[in-house]
Short mmCIF file of C-alpha atoms in Angstrom, two decimals:
data_model
loop_
_atom_site.label_atom_id
_atom_site.label_comp_id
_atom_site.label_asym_id
_atom_site.label_seq_id
_atom_site.Cartn_x
_atom_site.Cartn_y
_atom_site.Cartn_z
CA MET A 1 101.69 79.49 97.35
CA GLN A 2 98.02 80.41 97.52
CA THR A 3 96.67 80.38 101.06
CA ASN A 4 93.23 80.67 102.51
CA THR A 5 92.82 84.07 104.12
CA PRO A 6 89.94 86.02 105.66
CA SER A 7 87.79 88.10 103.33
CA ARG A 8 89.29 91.13 101.69
CA ASN A 9 87.33 93.55 103.89
CA SER A 10 88.21 91.80 107.14
CA ILE A 11 91.98 91.80 106.59
CA ARG A 12 92.16 95.34 105.32
CA LEU A 13 95.37 97.11 106.23
CA THR A 14 95.25 100.56 107.73
CA ARG A 15 97.77 102.87 106.16
CA ARG A 16 100.06 105.08 108.14
CA GLY A 17 99.04 108.41 109.54
CA ARG A 18 95.27 107.98 109.48
CA LEU A 19 94.99 108.40 113.24
CA ALA A 20 97.14 111.51 113.14
CA LEU A 21 95.01 112.86 110.33
CA ALA A 22 91.82 112.35 112.31
CA ALA A 23 93.31 113.84 115.44
CA THR A 24 94.96 116.93 114.06
CA GLY A 25 93.75 117.49 110.53
CA ALA A 26 97.36 117.26 109.35
CA VAL A 27 98.19 116.05 105.86
CA VAL A 28 100.28 112.90 105.68
CA ALA A 29 103.73 113.90 104.46
CA GLY A 30 104.08 111.15 101.91
CA THR A 31 100.99 112.26 99.99
CA ALA A 32 100.84 115.97 100.74
CA VAL A 33 100.14 118.36 97.91
CA ALA A 34 103.56 119.21 96.59
CA VAL A 35 104.80 122.72 97.18
CA PRO A 36 108.23 123.21 95.68
CA LEU A 37 110.87 124.36 98.10
CA LEU A 38 112.46 127.23 96.23
CA VAL A 39 115.73 128.65 97.49
CA LEU A 40 116.40 132.24 96.47
CA SER A 41 119.79 133.58 95.50
CA ASP A 42 121.91 135.22 98.19
CA ASP A 43 121.92 138.60 96.47
CA GLY A 44 118.20 139.06 96.97
CA ASP A 45 117.22 138.14 93.41
CA SER A 46 113.60 136.99 93.43
CA ARG A 47 114.39 134.23 90.93
CA PRO A 48 114.72 130.88 92.73
CA THR A 49 118.01 129.10 92.25
CA THR A 50 117.18 125.67 93.69
CA LEU A 51 114.24 123.28 93.57
CA VAL A 52 113.87 120.67 96.31
CA VAL A 53 111.82 117.60 95.43
CA PRO A 54 110.84 115.84 98.69
CA GLU A 55 110.64 112.08 99.02
CA GLY A 56 107.34 110.46 98.13
CA ARG A 57 106.00 113.08 95.74
CA ARG A 58 104.01 111.81 92.79
CA ALA A 59 104.92 112.65 89.22
CA ASN A 60 101.99 115.04 88.84
CA GLN A 61 103.10 116.88 91.96
CA VAL A 62 106.64 117.14 90.62
CA TYR A 63 105.33 118.50 87.30
CA ALA A 64 103.38 121.18 89.17
CA ALA A 65 106.46 122.03 91.23
CA VAL A 66 108.58 122.46 88.10
CA ASP A 67 105.91 124.66 86.51
CA LYS A 68 105.94 126.90 89.55
CA ALA A 69 109.72 126.94 89.84
CA LEU A 70 110.17 127.98 86.21
CA GLY A 71 107.20 130.37 86.18
CA LEU A 72 105.37 128.37 83.51
CA PRO A 73 101.63 127.93 82.95
CA ALA A 74 100.13 124.95 84.77
CA GLY A 75 100.48 121.78 82.74
CA SER A 76 103.56 122.89 80.80
CA THR A 77 105.95 120.36 82.32
CA LYS A 78 103.59 117.44 81.80
CA LYS A 79 103.16 118.43 78.16
CA SER A 80 106.94 118.50 77.75
CA LEU A 81 107.23 114.75 78.45
CA ALA A 82 106.77 113.91 74.77
CA LYS A 83 109.99 115.70 73.83
CA ALA A 84 111.99 115.14 77.01
CA ASP A 85 113.65 111.89 75.77
CA LEU A 86 113.90 110.48 79.27
CA LYS A 87 116.14 107.44 79.79
CA LEU A 88 113.54 105.25 81.47
CA PRO A 89 113.53 101.45 81.80
CA GLY A 90 111.46 99.58 79.25
CA ASP A 91 108.96 98.45 81.90
CA ALA A 92 108.07 102.10 82.56
CA ASP A 93 106.58 102.46 79.06
CA GLY A 94 107.44 106.16 79.05
CA ASN A 95 105.92 106.87 82.49
CA PRO A 96 108.54 108.54 84.76
CA GLU A 97 106.67 107.80 87.99
CA GLY A 98 109.23 106.45 90.44
CA TYR A 99 112.18 107.91 88.53
CA LEU A 100 111.85 111.62 89.34
CA PHE A 101 114.35 111.22 92.12
CA PRO A 102 113.85 113.29 95.28
CA ALA A 103 116.80 115.63 95.63
CA THR A 104 117.88 119.28 95.40
CA TYR A 105 118.20 120.50 91.82
CA PRO A 106 119.83 123.72 90.57
CA LEU A 107 117.67 126.06 88.50
CA LYS A 108 119.88 127.50 85.81
CA GLU A 109 118.87 130.79 84.24
CA LYS A 110 117.45 129.19 81.09
CA ALA A 111 116.42 125.86 82.56
CA THR A 112 113.63 124.00 80.76
CA PRO A 113 111.22 121.36 82.05
CA GLU A 114 112.85 118.81 79.79
CA GLN A 115 116.26 119.50 81.31
CA LEU A 116 115.00 119.25 84.87
CA LEU A 117 113.07 116.03 84.26
CA ALA A 118 116.06 114.50 82.46
CA LEU A 119 118.29 115.40 85.41
CA MET A 120 115.87 113.79 87.85
CA VAL A 121 115.71 110.58 85.80
CA GLU A 122 119.48 110.57 85.35
CA THR A 123 119.87 110.88 89.13
CA ALA A 124 117.42 108.02 89.68
CA ASN A 125 119.27 105.81 87.22
CA LYS A 126 122.55 106.45 89.01
CA LYS A 127 120.97 105.55 92.34
CA PHE A 128 118.96 102.54 91.15
CA ASN A 129 121.17 100.94 88.53
CA GLY A 130 124.25 100.45 90.68
CA ALA A 131 125.44 97.02 91.74
CA PRO A 132 123.93 97.07 95.28
CA VAL A 133 120.37 97.71 94.07
CA ALA A 134 120.63 95.34 91.11
CA ALA A 135 122.03 92.59 93.33
CA GLY A 136 119.40 93.24 96.00
CA ALA A 137 116.59 93.06 93.47
CA GLN A 138 117.95 89.82 92.02
CA ARG A 139 118.33 88.37 95.51
CA ASN A 140 114.62 88.94 96.04
CA ALA A 141 113.66 87.49 92.64
CA MET A 142 112.62 90.77 91.05
CA ASN A 143 113.95 93.34 88.63
CA VAL A 144 114.96 96.89 89.52
CA TYR A 145 111.69 98.40 88.28
CA GLN A 146 109.72 96.10 90.56
CA ALA A 147 112.01 97.08 93.42
CA VAL A 148 111.29 100.77 92.74
CA THR A 149 107.56 99.96 92.74
CA ILE A 150 107.83 98.27 96.13
CA ALA A 151 109.94 101.17 97.43
CA SER A 152 107.23 103.61 96.36
CA ILE A 153 104.63 101.74 98.41
CA VAL A 154 107.00 101.58 101.36
CA GLN A 155 107.57 105.34 101.05
CA ALA A 156 103.83 105.98 101.16
CA GLU A 157 102.94 103.51 103.90
CA ALA A 158 105.73 103.61 106.47
CA SER A 159 105.19 106.03 109.33
CA SER A 160 108.92 106.23 110.05
CA ARG A 161 112.22 105.16 108.55
CA ALA A 162 112.49 102.52 111.24
CA ASP A 163 109.27 100.91 109.93
CA MET A 164 110.26 100.86 106.25
CA GLY A 165 111.95 97.48 106.35
CA LYS A 166 108.97 95.94 108.13
CA VAL A 167 106.48 97.38 105.63
CA ALA A 168 108.61 95.97 102.82
CA ARG A 169 108.56 92.57 104.52
CA VAL A 170 104.75 92.66 104.74
CA ILE A 171 104.63 93.30 100.99
CA PHE A 172 106.97 90.37 100.25
CA ASN A 173 105.15 88.04 102.65
CA ARG A 174 101.80 88.81 101.07
CA LEU A 175 103.12 88.37 97.55
CA GLU A 176 104.71 85.04 98.47
CA ARG A 177 101.47 83.78 100.02
CA GLY A 178 99.29 84.82 97.11
CA MET A 179 97.51 87.45 99.19
CA PRO A 180 96.41 90.80 97.76
CA LEU A 181 98.56 93.65 99.07
CA GLN A 182 95.53 95.66 100.25
CA MET A 183 97.45 98.91 100.61
CA ASP A 184 95.34 102.06 100.91
CA SER A 185 98.10 104.10 99.28
CA THR A 186 97.60 102.30 95.97
CA VAL A 187 93.87 103.03 96.08
CA ASP A 188 94.59 106.70 96.80
CA TYR A 189 96.81 106.69 93.73
CA ALA A 190 94.14 105.01 91.62
CA LEU A 191 91.63 107.69 92.63
CA GLY A 192 94.10 110.55 92.15
CA ARG A 193 93.69 111.54 95.76
CA SER A 194 96.47 113.32 97.64
CA THR A 195 95.23 112.72 101.19
CA PRO A 196 94.32 109.36 102.74
CA GLY A 197 90.75 108.38 103.53
CA VAL A 198 89.90 105.10 101.81
CA ARG A 199 86.29 103.99 102.27
CA GLU A 200 84.66 100.66 101.58
CA ARG A 201 83.32 101.85 98.23
CA ASP A 202 86.80 102.99 97.20
CA ILE A 203 88.25 99.49 97.33
CA GLU A 204 85.87 98.45 94.55
CA ALA A 205 87.55 100.87 92.13
CA ASP A 206 88.20 99.32 88.72
CA SER A 207 91.88 100.14 88.43
CA PRO A 208 95.10 98.14 88.06
CA TYR A 209 96.34 100.19 91.04
CA ASN A 210 93.60 98.85 93.32
CA SER A 211 95.58 96.35 95.37
CA TYR A 212 92.41 95.19 97.10
CA ALA A 213 90.86 93.96 93.86
CA ARG A 214 94.05 93.07 91.93
CA MET A 215 96.76 90.62 92.83
CA GLY A 216 100.45 91.44 92.73
CA LEU A 217 102.19 94.78 92.41
CA PRO A 218 100.62 97.81 90.74
CA PRO A 219 101.79 98.34 87.14
CA THR A 220 104.05 101.29 88.03
CA PRO A 221 105.42 102.95 91.16
CA ILE A 222 102.90 105.16 92.98
CA ASP A 223 105.34 107.94 93.90
CA ASN A 224 109.01 108.79 93.73
CA PRO A 225 110.79 107.03 96.60
CA GLY A 226 114.01 108.04 98.28
CA GLU A 227 117.10 106.00 99.09
CA GLU A 228 115.86 104.79 102.50
CA ALA A 229 112.71 103.31 100.99
CA MET A 230 114.71 101.72 98.19
CA ARG A 231 117.11 100.24 100.71
CA ALA A 232 114.16 98.73 102.58
CA ALA A 233 112.71 97.30 99.36
CA ILE A 234 115.84 95.29 98.59
CA ASN A 235 116.71 94.50 102.22
CA PRO A 236 113.39 93.91 103.98
CA THR A 237 113.55 93.28 107.71
CA PRO A 238 113.28 89.55 108.53
CA GLY A 239 109.86 88.68 109.93
CA ASP A 240 106.61 86.83 109.29
CA TRP A 241 104.30 89.87 109.44
CA LEU A 242 101.21 90.04 107.25
CA TYR A 243 99.38 93.00 108.83
CA PHE A 244 100.21 96.41 110.22
CA ILE A 245 98.35 99.36 111.60
CA THR A 246 99.34 102.69 113.14
CA VAL A 247 97.27 102.67 116.33
CA LYS A 248 98.56 106.10 117.34
CA PRO A 249 101.43 108.32 116.23
CA GLY A 250 104.67 106.48 116.89
CA ASP A 251 102.89 103.18 117.53
CA THR A 252 102.73 101.08 114.37
CA ARG A 253 102.08 97.42 115.13
CA PHE A 254 103.11 94.54 112.89
CA THR A 255 101.79 91.02 113.29
CA ALA A 256 101.33 87.71 111.49
CA ASP A 257 98.29 86.87 113.62
CA TYR A 258 94.94 87.88 112.19
CA ASN A 259 93.18 87.97 115.56
CA GLU A 260 95.93 90.16 117.02
CA HIS A 261 95.56 92.51 114.08
CA GLN A 262 91.80 92.68 114.66
CA SER A 263 92.47 93.60 118.29
CA ASP A 264 94.86 96.37 117.20
CA LEU A 265 92.29 97.55 114.68
CA ALA A 266 89.61 97.69 117.37
CA GLU A 267 91.90 99.79 119.57
CA PHE A 268 92.60 102.09 116.64
CA ASN A 269 88.87 102.52 115.92
CA SER A 270 88.13 103.13 119.60
CA ARG A 271 90.75 105.88 119.75
CA GLN A 272 89.36 107.48 116.62
CA GLN A 273 85.82 107.45 117.95
CA LYS A 274 86.93 108.91 121.27
CA GLN A 275 88.86 111.71 119.58
CA GLU A 276 85.95 112.48 117.28
CA GLN A 277 83.60 112.67 120.26
CA GLU A 278 86.01 114.99 122.11
CA ARG A 279 86.26 117.18 119.02
CA LYS A 280 82.47 117.47 118.80
CA GLU A 281 82.18 118.26 122.51
CA LYS A 282 84.81 120.96 122.22
CA GLN A 283 83.01 122.54 119.28
CA ALA A 284 79.81 122.55 121.28
CA GLU A 285 81.31 124.38 124.28
CA PRO A 286 79.89 127.88 124.90
CA GLY A 287 82.02 130.61 123.41
CA GLU A 288 83.78 128.24 121.02
CA LYS A 289 83.59 129.13 117.36
#
């Protein structure tokens, strides 16, 4: 049902981690530039034997990780997609985003990008196509691919596992009310950006992934979610929340009340401004470089 809501700018959601980013300069884990975790063999051989794909990495980050793991020129893995024959759902239209499942993969001596990508997709299909996920998706009036898409947003937006179910519920509540999702993570994806920092001009981007300007879900997942995010997507926490904001690390607030959200947003902005002022004062201290 379509509902009357405040303007798109006034109800903007603040994605997870932005306060922590401003305070410490840290990169949000869910969108960090992917560095493959390569485990060396026990006998001291310099050739890595294992590749770890962390949760929430985007397809392009996984491609780069595979290139590095196999010692291939940059771009080799992405070029291999055409001959990889990946077993993707029809809705994916050949795009493996969301189906490069985060896990630890063995690197055989003559491993190829096609083999690694196929193994990742095979693992995703085993995780996603089982009865629990299929039944959960059906229970929420969606197909499995849509559930993976929601899980990818949950993976990017939730500041903790405990918050994943609540973030999923916000997504469902907004979809049911005919509200745009307004998730910064989708805009970051549209702009090909790996660290958060959405500005007002960014939400005008002409992209099907811009969930400020477009209604409904983005056309594909925006990263490769793990099992916890998928579980949240098919079993969202009960609640009426429409807004959420991470006011400070460990303090993400969910509400259905617009005025309460504006109050939380004001507190968030006040904290940011205070921290920025303290940072400037520290830089200006004598003897500080």
